[in-house]
XYZ file of C-alpha atoms in Angstrom:
523
model
C 80.234 114.986 38.076
C 79.866 118.090 40.264
C 77.737 116.075 42.711
C 80.565 113.536 43.008
C 83.008 116.401 43.592
C 80.795 117.833 46.347
C 80.484 114.429 48.038
C 84.256 113.959 47.910
C 84.764 117.461 49.293
C 82.329 116.738 52.130
C 84.088 113.462 52.927
C 87.502 115.150 52.951
C 86.182 117.861 55.261
C 84.794 115.202 57.608
C 88.175 113.458 57.635
C 89.884 116.741 58.468
C 87.438 117.376 61.281
C 88.082 113.873 62.582
C 91.832 114.433 62.451
C 91.487 117.686 64.297
C 89.712 115.825 67.087
C 86.318 117.520 66.566
C 83.128 115.629 67.485
C 79.453 116.362 67.776
C 79.474 116.232 71.581
C 80.457 119.306 73.621
C 83.706 119.027 75.532
C 82.039 120.020 78.816
C 80.800 118.268 81.927
C 77.247 118.921 83.085
C 76.305 119.564 86.707
C 73.631 116.858 86.495
C 74.876 113.335 87.191
C 72.183 111.650 85.104
C 72.899 113.948 82.173
C 76.601 113.072 82.329
C 75.846 109.348 82.503
C 73.482 109.554 79.520
C 76.043 111.605 77.573
C 78.831 109.054 78.140
C 76.514 106.189 77.222
C 75.546 108.004 74.038
C 79.173 108.651 73.069
C 80.113 105.009 73.594
C 76.792 103.623 72.257
C 76.032 101.920 75.608
C 78.537 99.048 75.397
C 78.041 95.930 77.523
C 81.325 96.430 79.376
C 80.493 99.970 80.565
C 79.751 99.909 84.320
C 77.605 102.774 85.674
C 76.575 102.846 89.329
C 74.296 105.723 90.338
C 73.352 106.141 94.002
C 72.543 108.819 96.569
C 75.199 109.879 99.043
C 74.127 108.983 102.574
C 72.403 111.756 104.604
C 72.468 114.130 101.602
C 70.283 114.956 98.642
C 73.180 114.689 96.174
C 73.341 111.866 93.667
C 76.665 110.235 92.865
C 77.797 108.096 89.929
C 80.748 105.761 89.406
C 81.651 104.937 85.796
C 84.343 102.520 84.591
C 85.057 99.779 82.041
C 84.670 96.148 83.073
C 87.920 94.255 82.611
C 90.124 97.343 82.875
C 89.535 98.118 86.556
C 90.002 96.433 89.912
C 86.431 95.762 91.047
C 87.462 95.021 94.627
C 89.092 98.440 94.874
C 85.972 100.143 93.486
C 83.626 98.320 95.852
C 85.743 98.587 99.022
C 87.627 101.867 98.640
C 85.125 103.994 96.718
C 81.471 102.925 96.926
C 81.622 101.451 100.425
C 83.577 104.391 101.823
C 81.151 106.896 100.300
C 78.147 105.086 101.746
C 79.649 104.628 105.219
C 82.100 107.433 105.908
C 80.097 110.399 104.578
C 77.724 109.987 107.533
C 80.634 110.760 109.857
C 81.069 114.262 108.405
C 79.682 117.258 110.285
C 76.172 117.992 108.968
C 76.726 116.538 105.447
C 73.233 117.527 104.298
C 74.170 121.211 104.449
C 77.352 120.844 102.379
C 77.423 122.094 98.800
C 78.231 119.792 95.888
C 81.743 121.196 95.447
C 82.398 120.830 99.188
C 81.191 117.233 99.125
C 83.491 116.524 96.178
C 86.394 117.998 98.116
C 85.560 115.922 101.203
C 85.352 112.781 99.059
C 88.799 113.517 97.698
C 90.421 114.383 101.017
C 88.721 112.159 103.588
C 86.557 109.455 102.032
C 88.038 107.791 98.958
C 91.082 105.896 100.232
C 92.995 105.481 96.975
C 96.480 106.838 96.410
C 95.987 108.211 92.884
C 93.206 110.828 92.627
C 93.003 113.760 90.227
C 90.314 116.260 89.236
C 89.009 116.863 85.710
C 86.646 119.388 84.198
C 86.531 118.423 80.491
C 84.807 115.565 78.729
C 87.974 114.583 76.836
C 89.837 114.014 80.106
C 86.947 111.978 81.459
C 86.694 109.767 78.364
C 90.465 109.222 78.262
C 90.452 108.223 81.938
C 87.581 105.761 81.471
C 89.153 104.155 78.408
C 92.538 103.986 80.168
C 91.187 101.883 83.020
C 90.541 104.583 85.623
C 87.289 105.139 87.511
C 85.364 108.413 87.216
C 83.316 109.728 90.138
C 80.517 112.279 89.496
C 78.674 114.296 92.144
C 75.368 115.950 91.354
C 75.526 119.746 91.367
C 79.143 120.262 90.264
C 80.857 120.229 86.870
C 84.063 118.766 88.322
C 84.762 115.049 88.613
C 87.245 112.851 90.432
C 89.412 110.445 88.455
C 90.431 107.561 90.704
C 93.326 105.358 89.623
C 92.206 101.747 89.855
C 93.599 99.901 86.851
C 93.328 96.165 87.223
C 93.452 94.386 83.888
C 95.130 91.018 83.408
C 98.726 91.226 82.199
C 101.551 88.871 81.340
C 104.060 88.098 84.063
C 107.755 88.915 83.919
C 109.594 86.345 81.803
C 113.029 85.866 80.329
C 113.427 87.666 76.969
C 112.974 85.250 74.092
C 114.846 87.197 71.404
C 117.913 88.055 73.526
C 118.944 84.988 75.477
C 122.111 85.187 77.577
C 124.253 82.616 79.341
C 125.086 85.057 82.145
C 122.978 88.032 83.114
C 119.561 89.059 84.497
C 116.593 86.951 83.456
C 113.888 89.609 83.703
C 112.359 91.163 80.613
C 109.919 93.880 79.674
C 106.182 93.186 79.484
C 103.233 94.968 77.893
C 102.578 96.914 81.114
C 104.163 100.368 81.038
C 104.500 100.800 84.808
C 106.090 97.379 85.153
C 108.662 98.368 82.546
C 109.506 101.715 84.161
C 109.795 99.940 87.520
C 112.305 97.527 85.940
C 114.488 100.446 84.899
C 114.266 102.048 88.342
C 115.291 98.765 89.938
C 118.376 98.653 87.724
C 119.139 102.371 88.081
C 118.406 103.960 91.474
C 119.395 107.472 90.445
C 117.282 110.499 91.439
C 118.314 112.118 88.156
C 116.529 109.417 86.161
C 113.791 111.161 84.180
C 110.584 109.802 82.637
C 108.724 112.158 80.294
C 105.292 111.033 79.088
C 103.742 111.758 75.689
C 100.418 110.759 74.146
C 100.751 109.174 70.688
C 97.955 108.081 68.357
C 94.925 110.254 67.711
C 92.559 107.417 68.558
C 94.642 104.955 70.583
C 96.181 107.768 72.732
C 98.852 105.481 74.109
C 101.464 106.652 76.565
C 105.039 106.901 75.308
C 107.751 107.458 77.925
C 111.097 109.099 77.175
C 113.829 107.882 79.573
C 117.187 109.530 80.220
C 119.508 110.531 83.048
C 119.615 114.265 83.619
C 123.179 115.505 83.996
C 124.595 112.777 81.741
C 122.689 112.936 78.464
C 123.353 115.664 75.931
C 120.391 118.129 76.163
C 120.417 118.539 72.378
C 119.689 114.811 72.029
C 116.686 115.043 74.361
C 115.394 118.117 72.545
C 115.627 116.356 69.174
C 113.834 113.307 70.568
C 110.994 115.489 71.865
C 110.672 117.183 68.485
C 110.414 113.881 66.617
C 107.953 112.408 69.111
C 105.692 115.453 68.880
C 105.681 115.104 65.069
C 104.063 111.645 65.238
C 100.650 111.842 63.560
C 99.001 108.417 63.460
C 95.583 107.067 64.368
C 96.964 104.036 66.190
C 100.405 103.061 67.500
C 100.055 99.367 68.382
C 103.779 98.639 68.784
C 107.067 100.458 69.263
C 108.023 99.531 65.700
C 105.673 102.300 64.514
C 107.616 104.799 66.624
C 110.929 103.485 65.299
C 109.879 103.840 61.668
C 108.489 107.342 62.217
C 111.448 108.923 64.010
C 114.384 107.171 62.292
C 116.699 109.244 60.126
C 116.543 107.270 56.858
C 113.680 104.927 55.996
C 115.448 103.850 52.794
C 118.394 102.267 54.596
C 118.361 98.509 55.270
C 120.287 99.112 58.504
C 118.329 99.824 61.693
C 119.100 103.223 63.200
C 117.353 102.545 66.523
C 117.934 99.574 68.777
C 114.989 97.625 70.129
C 115.371 95.376 73.134
C 113.373 93.408 75.689
C 116.113 93.648 78.321
C 115.840 96.260 81.122
C 119.558 95.896 81.904
C 120.430 96.840 78.327
C 118.233 99.936 78.498
C 119.707 100.951 81.870
C 123.246 100.499 80.572
C 122.437 102.582 77.487
C 120.974 105.562 79.329
C 123.868 105.528 81.826
C 126.213 105.835 78.852
C 124.327 108.934 77.697
C 121.704 107.498 75.370
C 117.930 107.871 75.571
C 115.206 105.240 75.568
C 111.541 105.105 74.572
C 108.988 102.784 76.183
C 105.495 102.429 74.709
C 102.527 101.220 76.714
C 101.453 97.846 75.334
C 104.828 96.903 73.833
C 107.534 94.750 75.468
C 110.210 96.269 73.207
C 111.990 99.444 74.294
C 113.865 101.662 71.829
C 117.413 102.845 72.563
C 119.082 105.593 70.560
C 121.349 106.735 69.034
C 122.573 103.505 67.474
C 125.805 102.783 65.654
C 127.137 99.867 63.645
C 129.374 98.908 66.561
C 126.455 98.786 69.018
C 124.678 96.227 66.815
C 127.646 93.898 67.351
C 127.621 94.194 71.142
C 125.749 92.166 73.716
C 125.218 92.865 77.444
C 127.028 89.617 78.130
C 130.281 91.176 76.859
C 130.503 93.172 80.091
C 129.229 90.433 82.383
C 132.128 88.140 81.448
C 135.843 88.828 81.828
C 137.391 91.068 79.203
C 139.203 88.259 77.347
C 135.951 86.331 76.885
C 134.084 89.474 75.834
C 136.780 90.334 73.290
C 136.741 86.830 71.803
C 132.960 86.908 71.430
C 133.067 90.276 69.684
C 135.785 89.163 67.252
C 133.672 86.114 66.439
C 130.636 88.316 65.782
C 132.508 90.610 63.399
C 133.802 87.573 61.533
C 130.312 86.066 61.467
C 128.883 89.322 60.076
C 131.428 89.256 57.230
C 130.713 85.598 56.414
C 126.938 86.106 56.582
C 127.212 88.936 54.053
C 129.954 87.941 51.613
C 130.602 84.180 51.793
C 128.095 83.063 49.095
C 129.200 85.919 46.827
C 132.888 85.007 47.259
C 132.130 81.389 46.405
C 130.201 82.379 43.271
C 132.943 84.793 42.164
C 135.803 82.335 42.706
C 134.046 79.392 41.052
C 132.698 81.389 38.091
C 135.504 83.857 37.316
C 138.605 83.218 39.421
C 139.170 79.462 39.787
C 142.895 80.119 39.588
C 142.800 81.736 43.019
C 141.559 78.474 44.570
C 144.242 75.941 45.611
C 144.563 73.188 43.007
C 143.407 70.271 45.157
C 140.442 72.227 46.467
C 139.588 73.383 42.934
C 139.607 69.784 41.633
C 137.427 68.697 44.580
C 134.895 71.481 43.914
C 134.886 70.670 40.187
C 134.222 67.020 40.984
C 131.281 67.806 43.226
C 129.822 70.158 40.621
C 129.933 67.538 37.876
C 126.396 66.855 36.710
C 124.911 70.024 38.279
C 122.838 71.690 35.502
C 122.888 75.202 36.986
C 125.625 77.802 37.283
C 126.905 78.662 40.742
C 124.772 81.802 41.046
C 121.541 79.847 40.437
C 122.636 77.276 43.008
C 123.281 80.006 45.549
C 119.942 81.728 44.966
C 118.007 78.433 45.148
C 119.621 77.443 48.432
C 119.402 80.917 49.961
C 115.705 81.283 49.104
C 115.014 77.784 50.468
C 116.858 78.637 53.665
C 114.879 81.865 54.129
C 111.612 79.989 53.591
C 112.563 77.376 56.193
C 113.605 80.085 58.641
C 110.349 81.995 58.210
C 108.275 78.815 58.488
C 110.109 77.839 61.664
C 109.314 81.227 63.233
C 105.613 81.249 62.338
C 104.842 77.678 63.370
C 104.318 76.715 67.039
C 107.603 76.360 68.899
C 107.861 72.528 69.158
C 106.905 72.110 65.493
C 108.914 75.109 64.288
C 112.214 73.832 65.651
C 111.586 70.413 64.115
C 110.709 71.927 60.741
C 113.842 74.084 60.758
C 116.276 71.262 61.541
C 114.673 68.307 59.768
C 113.546 70.413 56.807
C 117.054 71.753 56.245
C 118.633 68.276 56.428
C 116.045 66.615 54.210
C 115.943 69.347 51.541
C 119.735 69.688 51.462
C 120.278 65.955 51.119
C 117.537 65.650 48.504
C 118.924 68.561 46.482
C 122.412 67.041 46.444
C 121.079 63.561 45.563
C 119.014 65.009 42.709
C 122.046 66.830 41.337
C 120.418 70.262 41.627
C 123.123 71.733 43.857
C 126.625 70.690 44.827
C 127.601 69.580 48.359
C 130.039 72.499 48.632
C 127.197 74.971 48.029
C 125.175 73.322 50.813
C 128.154 73.777 53.159
C 128.561 77.430 52.122
C 124.876 78.206 52.724
C 124.909 76.357 56.061
C 127.935 78.327 57.289
C 126.237 81.531 56.121
C 123.083 80.703 58.069
C 124.988 79.840 61.231
C 126.964 83.086 60.948
C 123.772 85.147 60.686
C 122.461 83.496 63.861
C 125.519 84.764 65.754
C 124.400 88.388 65.376
C 123.037 89.731 68.708
C 120.725 92.261 66.975
C 117.963 90.558 64.987
C 117.217 93.608 62.843
C 120.888 93.967 61.882
C 121.034 90.297 60.906
C 118.030 90.807 58.616
C 119.796 93.762 56.969
C 122.810 91.577 56.165
C 120.526 88.834 54.842
C 118.907 91.331 52.469
C 122.264 92.613 51.234
C 123.446 89.085 50.529
C 121.288 88.692 47.409
C 122.411 91.791 45.450
C 126.031 91.019 46.362
C 125.658 87.494 44.931
C 124.190 88.935 41.716
C 127.068 91.439 41.469
C 129.570 88.594 41.961
C 127.900 86.575 39.186
C 128.294 89.514 36.765
C 131.610 91.134 37.714
C 133.339 88.496 39.829
C 135.491 89.713 42.709
C 135.278 93.231 41.295
C 131.531 93.158 41.921
C 132.053 91.982 45.499
C 134.591 94.760 46.127
C 132.288 97.364 44.554
C 129.418 96.252 46.803
C 131.703 96.390 49.826
C 132.714 99.961 48.933
C 129.095 101.012 48.346
C 128.011 99.574 51.707
C 130.798 101.451 53.473
C 129.855 104.699 51.704
C 126.245 104.240 52.773
C 127.209 103.498 56.394
C 129.532 106.525 56.481
C 126.671 108.790 55.333
C 124.035 107.255 57.604
C 123.188 108.947 60.916
C 121.191 108.087 64.004
C 119.895 111.182 65.818
C 122.807 113.204 64.502
C 125.463 110.593 65.401
C 127.296 109.081 62.380
C 126.456 105.397 62.045
C 130.115 104.484 61.469
C 131.238 106.085 64.746
C 133.786 105.507 66.323
C 135.481 104.139 63.177
C 134.752 107.310 61.217
C 134.792 109.908 62.638
C 137.524 108.421 64.749
C 137.255 108.554 68.552
C 140.280 106.722 69.924
C 138.957 106.668 73.485
C 135.846 104.742 72.333
C 138.019 102.037 70.762
C 138.486 100.577 74.249
C 134.943 99.217 74.017
C 134.721 98.479 70.299
C 136.111 95.259 68.806
C 138.375 94.660 71.781
C 136.623 95.031 75.120
C 139.253 96.505 77.417
C 139.425 95.534 81.101
C 136.718 97.142 83.218
C 139.162 99.330 85.129
C 140.190 101.021 81.870
C 136.620 101.989 80.892
C 136.507 105.146 82.972
C 135.021 107.440 80.332
C 131.616 107.508 78.722
C 131.487 107.256 74.906
C 133.024 110.423 73.514
C 130.790 110.294 70.437
C 127.675 110.941 72.591
C 129.072 114.275 73.884
C 127.643 113.734 77.361
C 127.612 116.372 80.090
C 129.218 114.063 82.664
C 132.037 112.368 80.797
C 133.380 110.248 83.677
C 131.701 107.066 84.852
C 134.355 105.660 87.174
C 135.198 106.954 90.646
C 138.088 106.243 92.945
C 138.603 107.540 96.460
C 135.502 109.728 96.279
C 136.719 111.528 93.150
C 136.249 110.822 89.466
C 138.969 108.698 88.028
């Protein structure tokens, strides 16, 4: 028993040491090139993709080593700009054989290696991070300093149109898994010298780069400070996708509503940070995070501002109506049919009663059967390959609906109700918000089957109470409905004409509150 306790204690101590970043190798660089090469090979267990090139610098007695990872670097750059230059251009230096190792390293940095991104390092951790990040490390015998040469060259996906946020009118470019491509997208959309990119390392083992984006002079400094605090609190081994960041820094993990927007669109990120929001971009993820988020922002699409204000207003009104139908339509049908048939017009009530004749299940069981079937078809359509998935979604819905009605399991009216509910949920521009409404639909249906319309009204009140108490980075989720900011109502349900949107959202408490200029002065 005590032996088991000691083994557990030893294992826990080893885990703590691992979390603290301790290892059995010293965090120092040796002055011997061969010793450094052997040390790196030992740390990485001599993998097949580790490239080590050891050679003697021309006209000197100093050995030199180039270390990188195959597949992460541009080999042409290494051969032409590093190795070839060292072998050819060092001979042009004045008496290179008499130069010290540190002087040779300085000459390599200043006059030989013709690469734009070069930094020095003196610790083993920096060297290992550079190698594993796709950079090339250059050792010179006789000095404990190394050169880190930027030469990343891995294969990456090209810029494509975002799949999850299709627009009729608007830019067609989308984020990729390459961090620098994504930051370049934002700079192309926003050529402001006050645009700031702050980098953080997240993940104890993955050590991925997370970039915080904002416009200095617009954003509230308290918002940036809070974002830094939450980012620095991240303590994970690996952060493979921005969803990990979202779940770690959100205000309430118990809420079904998303408190941080995720998007593949650079124009949406640029528009958000110009308003006074902040954005997070993770290396390796095509989804950027925009915060703070409100209920109103989940109903808005970039296309609302690309079209004329009447079209944008109509689309927003349709979305709010679709959100209500996607949440409450099945529950209203169950409540009216089960408890309040007198509220249905007589002819419609007789028609519904006729279609329900022979159905062995109550309305609530019908609704749950059809809703679960619809969710299964939707999930199957997403997971299958695209050509097959679309066919399964359409044909499967038609065949199962027709078969269920023919078998007398559900009524035709219930099929219509579920179909309208599904179409309404597809109208939501934010996928995560649509999922939240789909989850709420089931408990609301159960409440309607027990309490009728009273249950639906109680659920509606509870949802509003939850939204009123929910916050996103200190901003109430129900803003600008409650607390009420009348100036922000110009870009809420009704999208006012562009000339009337001269102020940034008041709820964000930005430093620069004006965003429209006229005659050289703020309007």
